[in-house]
Short mmCIF file of C-alpha atoms in Angstrom, two decimals:
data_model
loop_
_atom_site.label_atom_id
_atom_site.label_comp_id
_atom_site.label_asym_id
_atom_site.label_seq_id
_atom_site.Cartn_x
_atom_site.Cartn_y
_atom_site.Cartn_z
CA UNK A 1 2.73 -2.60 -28.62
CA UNK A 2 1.51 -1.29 -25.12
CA UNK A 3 -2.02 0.19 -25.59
CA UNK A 4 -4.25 1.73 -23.05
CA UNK A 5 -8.23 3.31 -24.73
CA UNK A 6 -10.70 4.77 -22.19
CA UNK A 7 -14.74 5.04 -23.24
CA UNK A 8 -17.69 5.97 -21.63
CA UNK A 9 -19.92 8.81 -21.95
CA UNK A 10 -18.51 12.43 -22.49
CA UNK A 11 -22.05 13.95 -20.67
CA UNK A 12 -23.04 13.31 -16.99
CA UNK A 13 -26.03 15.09 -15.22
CA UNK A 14 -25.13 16.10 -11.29
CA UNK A 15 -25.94 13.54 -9.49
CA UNK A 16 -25.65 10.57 -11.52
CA UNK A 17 -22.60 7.63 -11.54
CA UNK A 18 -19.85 7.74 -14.59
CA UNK A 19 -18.44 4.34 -15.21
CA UNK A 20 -15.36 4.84 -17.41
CA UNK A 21 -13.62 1.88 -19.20
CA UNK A 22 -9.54 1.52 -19.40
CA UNK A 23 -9.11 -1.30 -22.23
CA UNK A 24 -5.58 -2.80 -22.82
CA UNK A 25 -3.30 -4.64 -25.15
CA UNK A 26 0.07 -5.58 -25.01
CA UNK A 27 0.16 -6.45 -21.76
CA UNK A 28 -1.70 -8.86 -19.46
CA UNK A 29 -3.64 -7.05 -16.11
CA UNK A 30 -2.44 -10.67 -14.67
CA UNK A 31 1.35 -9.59 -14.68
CA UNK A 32 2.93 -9.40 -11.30
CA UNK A 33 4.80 -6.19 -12.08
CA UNK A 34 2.21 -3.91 -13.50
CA UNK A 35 -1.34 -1.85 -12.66
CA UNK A 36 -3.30 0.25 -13.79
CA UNK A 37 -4.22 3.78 -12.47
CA UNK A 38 -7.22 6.44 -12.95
CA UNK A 39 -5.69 10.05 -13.17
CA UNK A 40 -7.64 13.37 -14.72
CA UNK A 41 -7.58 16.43 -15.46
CA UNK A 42 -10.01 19.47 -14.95
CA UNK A 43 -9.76 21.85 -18.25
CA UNK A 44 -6.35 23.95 -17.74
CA UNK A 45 -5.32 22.45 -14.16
CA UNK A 46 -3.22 19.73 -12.93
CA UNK A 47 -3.09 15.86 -13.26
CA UNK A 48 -4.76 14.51 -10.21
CA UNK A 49 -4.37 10.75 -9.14
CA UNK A 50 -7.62 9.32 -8.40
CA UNK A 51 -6.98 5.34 -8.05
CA UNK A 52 -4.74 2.47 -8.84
CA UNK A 53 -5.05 -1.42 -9.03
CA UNK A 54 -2.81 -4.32 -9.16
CA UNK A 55 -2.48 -7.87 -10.65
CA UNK A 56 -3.36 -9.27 -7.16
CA UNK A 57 -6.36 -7.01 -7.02
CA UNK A 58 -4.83 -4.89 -4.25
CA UNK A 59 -6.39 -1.27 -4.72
CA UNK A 60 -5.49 2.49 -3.65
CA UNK A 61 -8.12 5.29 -3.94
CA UNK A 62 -7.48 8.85 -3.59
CA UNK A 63 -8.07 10.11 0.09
CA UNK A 64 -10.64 12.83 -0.76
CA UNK A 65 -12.34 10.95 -3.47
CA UNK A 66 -12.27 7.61 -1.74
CA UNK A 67 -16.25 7.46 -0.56
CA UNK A 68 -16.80 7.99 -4.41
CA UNK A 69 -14.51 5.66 -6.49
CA UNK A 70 -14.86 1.73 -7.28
CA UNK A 71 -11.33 0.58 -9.27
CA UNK A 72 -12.30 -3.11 -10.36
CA UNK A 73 -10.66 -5.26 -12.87
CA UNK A 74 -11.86 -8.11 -15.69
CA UNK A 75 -8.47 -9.74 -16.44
CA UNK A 76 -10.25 -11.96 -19.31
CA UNK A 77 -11.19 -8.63 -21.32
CA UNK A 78 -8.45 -6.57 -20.31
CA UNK A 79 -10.49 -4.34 -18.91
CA UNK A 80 -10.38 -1.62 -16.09
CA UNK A 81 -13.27 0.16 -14.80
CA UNK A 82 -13.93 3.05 -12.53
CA UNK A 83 -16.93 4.44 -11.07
CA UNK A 84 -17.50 7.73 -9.07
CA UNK A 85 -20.78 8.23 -8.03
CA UNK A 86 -22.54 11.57 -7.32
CA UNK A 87 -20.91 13.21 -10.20
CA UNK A 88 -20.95 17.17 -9.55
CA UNK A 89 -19.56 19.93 -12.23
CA UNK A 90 -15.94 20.36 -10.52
CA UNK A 91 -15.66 16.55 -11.86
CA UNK A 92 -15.49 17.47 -15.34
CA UNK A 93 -12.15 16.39 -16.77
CA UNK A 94 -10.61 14.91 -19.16
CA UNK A 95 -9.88 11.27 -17.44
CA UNK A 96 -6.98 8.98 -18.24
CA UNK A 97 -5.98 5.69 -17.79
CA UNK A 98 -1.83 4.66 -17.25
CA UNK A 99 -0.22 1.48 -16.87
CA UNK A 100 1.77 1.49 -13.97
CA UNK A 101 4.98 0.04 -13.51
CA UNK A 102 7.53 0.59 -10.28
CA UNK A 103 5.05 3.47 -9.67
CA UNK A 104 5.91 4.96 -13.05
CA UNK A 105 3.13 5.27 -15.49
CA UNK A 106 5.00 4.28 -18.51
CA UNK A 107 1.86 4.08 -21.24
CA UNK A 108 -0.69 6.42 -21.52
CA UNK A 109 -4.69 6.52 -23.06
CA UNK A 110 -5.38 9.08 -25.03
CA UNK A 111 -8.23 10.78 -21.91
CA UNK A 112 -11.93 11.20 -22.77
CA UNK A 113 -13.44 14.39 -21.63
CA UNK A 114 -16.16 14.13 -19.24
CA UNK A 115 -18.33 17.18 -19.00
CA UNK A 116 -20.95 17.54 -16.05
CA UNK A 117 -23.59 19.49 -16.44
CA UNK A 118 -27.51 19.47 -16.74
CA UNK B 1 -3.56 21.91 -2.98
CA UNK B 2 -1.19 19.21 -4.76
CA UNK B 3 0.89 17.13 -2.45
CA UNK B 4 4.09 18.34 -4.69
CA UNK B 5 5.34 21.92 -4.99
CA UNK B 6 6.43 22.52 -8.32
CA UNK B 7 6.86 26.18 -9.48
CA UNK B 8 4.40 27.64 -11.81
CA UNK B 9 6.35 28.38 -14.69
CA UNK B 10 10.24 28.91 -16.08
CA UNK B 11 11.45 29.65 -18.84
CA UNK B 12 14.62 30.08 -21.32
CA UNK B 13 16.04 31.27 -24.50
CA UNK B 14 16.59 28.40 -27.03
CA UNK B 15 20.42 26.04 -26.66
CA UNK B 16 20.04 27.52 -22.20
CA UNK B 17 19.16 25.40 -19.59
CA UNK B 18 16.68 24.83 -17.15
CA UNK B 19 15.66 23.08 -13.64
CA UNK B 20 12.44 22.23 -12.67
CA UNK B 21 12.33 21.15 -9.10
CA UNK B 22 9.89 19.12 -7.40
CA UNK B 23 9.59 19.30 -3.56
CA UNK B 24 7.84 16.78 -1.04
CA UNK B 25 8.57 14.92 2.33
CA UNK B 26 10.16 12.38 3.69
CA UNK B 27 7.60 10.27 3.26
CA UNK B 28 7.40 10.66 -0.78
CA UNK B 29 10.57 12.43 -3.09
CA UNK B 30 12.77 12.03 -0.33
CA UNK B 31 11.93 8.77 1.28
CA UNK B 32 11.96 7.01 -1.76
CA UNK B 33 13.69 6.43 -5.47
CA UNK B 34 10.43 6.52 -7.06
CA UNK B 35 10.02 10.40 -8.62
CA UNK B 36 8.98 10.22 -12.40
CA UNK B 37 8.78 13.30 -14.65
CA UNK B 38 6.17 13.81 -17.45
CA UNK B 39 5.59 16.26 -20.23
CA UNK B 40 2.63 17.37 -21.40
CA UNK B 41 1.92 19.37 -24.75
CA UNK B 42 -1.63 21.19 -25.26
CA UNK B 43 -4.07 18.63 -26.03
CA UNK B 44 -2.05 15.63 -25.61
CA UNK B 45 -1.49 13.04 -22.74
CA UNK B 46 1.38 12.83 -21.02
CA UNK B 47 4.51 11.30 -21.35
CA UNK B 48 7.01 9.77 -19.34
CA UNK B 49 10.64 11.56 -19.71
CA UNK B 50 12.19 10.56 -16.46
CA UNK B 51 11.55 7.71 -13.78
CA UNK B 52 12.82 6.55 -10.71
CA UNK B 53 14.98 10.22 -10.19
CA UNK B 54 17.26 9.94 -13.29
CA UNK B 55 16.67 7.44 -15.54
CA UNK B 56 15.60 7.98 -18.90
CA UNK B 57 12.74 5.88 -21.09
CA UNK B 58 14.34 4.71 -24.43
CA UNK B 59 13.67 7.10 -27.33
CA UNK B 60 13.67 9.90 -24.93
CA UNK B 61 16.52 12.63 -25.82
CA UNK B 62 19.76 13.25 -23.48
CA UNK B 63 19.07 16.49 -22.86
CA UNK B 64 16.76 15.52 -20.56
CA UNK B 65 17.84 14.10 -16.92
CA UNK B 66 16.81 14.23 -13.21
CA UNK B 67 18.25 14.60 -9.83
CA UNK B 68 17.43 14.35 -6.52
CA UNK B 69 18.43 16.17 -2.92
CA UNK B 70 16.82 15.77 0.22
CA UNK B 71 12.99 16.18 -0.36
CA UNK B 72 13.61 17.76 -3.73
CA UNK B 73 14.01 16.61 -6.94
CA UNK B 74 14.74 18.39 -10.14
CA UNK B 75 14.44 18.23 -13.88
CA UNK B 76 16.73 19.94 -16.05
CA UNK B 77 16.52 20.29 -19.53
CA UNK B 78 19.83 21.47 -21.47
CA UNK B 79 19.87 22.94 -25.05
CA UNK B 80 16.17 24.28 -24.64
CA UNK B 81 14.43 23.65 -27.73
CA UNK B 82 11.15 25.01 -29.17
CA UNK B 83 9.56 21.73 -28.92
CA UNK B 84 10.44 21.74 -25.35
CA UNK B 85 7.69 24.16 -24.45
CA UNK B 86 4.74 22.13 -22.69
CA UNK B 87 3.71 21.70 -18.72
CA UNK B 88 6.16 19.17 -16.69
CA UNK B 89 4.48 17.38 -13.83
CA UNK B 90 6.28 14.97 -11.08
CA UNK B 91 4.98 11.98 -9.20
CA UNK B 92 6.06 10.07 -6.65
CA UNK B 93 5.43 7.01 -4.56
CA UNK B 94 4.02 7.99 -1.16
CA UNK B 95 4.26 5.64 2.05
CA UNK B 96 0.66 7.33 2.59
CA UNK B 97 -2.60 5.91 2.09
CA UNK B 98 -3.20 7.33 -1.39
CA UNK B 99 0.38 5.62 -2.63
CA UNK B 100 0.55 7.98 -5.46
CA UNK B 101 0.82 11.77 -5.84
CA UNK B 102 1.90 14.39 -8.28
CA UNK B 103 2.94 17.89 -8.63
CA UNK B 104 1.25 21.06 -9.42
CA UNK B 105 2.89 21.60 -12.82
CA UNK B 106 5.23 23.72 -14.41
CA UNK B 107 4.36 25.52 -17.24
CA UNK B 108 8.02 25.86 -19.29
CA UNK B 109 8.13 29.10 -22.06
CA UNK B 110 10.61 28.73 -24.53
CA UNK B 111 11.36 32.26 -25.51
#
């Protein structure tokens, strides 16, 4: 069974770095075929894609978010983590993790809201 | 400003049908057979209905299916049901930078 669980804190302050954690099971981050992408969603607006990353390591970051986003990978935990730094209140959203397969993002985490504010 | 134009909403009397379409560029929903659908209820995640223009994920119903034209593709649903009524987004590969993009959304009403 195909699971994907993100954590990490649901309250920023502007300014500060989120690091959000994607953990996996039933499927290896190792196998040729598959990523995993970041995608949110600001309360009541559309999904954006933010960044992807492959078995071979090969990443993709979103073109306006790019100077902001780190995708890396810990195969052993089955683990995916993304940071954005200088986290501003048009960042809250609720931010989900999808396993990617021949660019369709089959499985789905259940999104943890991330609220920015002071 | 998503990459995809989607319209904002539809909508349709239980047992009609509806299309959903999805427009890009040559270099995304027309350039490739990568264009995935997903529906989203309040609350939830999404979920994948359609991938790669027209096929359907097992344990997702026939009424349900996908088509594509040029730099458009469309979703139609046939026999609208209550259950039915949630947003639809689209994705698609992109030869750009970003690889990935999606839609604006549809919001579907089942009246």
């Amino acid at each position: 069974q195909v699971t994907l669980k993100e954590s990490g804190p649901v309250l920023v302050k502007p300014t500060e770095t989120l690091t959000l954690t994607c953990t996996v099971s039933g499927f290896s981050l190792s196998n040729a075929r598959m990523g995993v992408s970041w995608i949110r969603q600001p309360p009541g607006k559309a999904l954006e894609w933010l960044a992807h990353i492959f078995s071979n390591d090969e990443k993709s970051y979103s073109t306006s978010l790019k100077s902001r986003l780190t995708i890396s990978k810990d195969t052993s935990k089955s683990q995916v983590v993304l940071t954005m730094t200088n986290m501003d209140p048009v960042d809250t959203a609720t931010y989900y993790c999808a396993r990617l397969l021949n660019w369709n993002y089959d499985y789905w985490g259940q999104g943890t809201l991330v609220t920015v504010s002071s | 400003q998503s990459a995809l134009t989607q319209p904002a909403s539809v909508s349709g009397s239980p047992g009609q049908s509806i299309t959903i379409s999805c427009t890009g560029t040559s270099s995304d929903v027309g350039g490739y057979n990568y264009v995935s659908w997903y529906q989203q209820h309040p609350g939830k995640a999404p979920k994948l209905m359609i991938y790669e223009v027209s096929n359907r994920p097992s344990g997702v119903s026939n009424r349900f299916s996908g088509s594509k034209s040029g730099n458009t593709a469309s979703l139609t649903i046939s026999g609208l049901q209550a259950e039915d009524e949630a947003d639809y987004y689209c994705s698609s590969y992109t030869s750009s930078s970003t690889l990935g993009v999606f839609g604006g959304g549809t919001k579907l009403t089942v009246l």
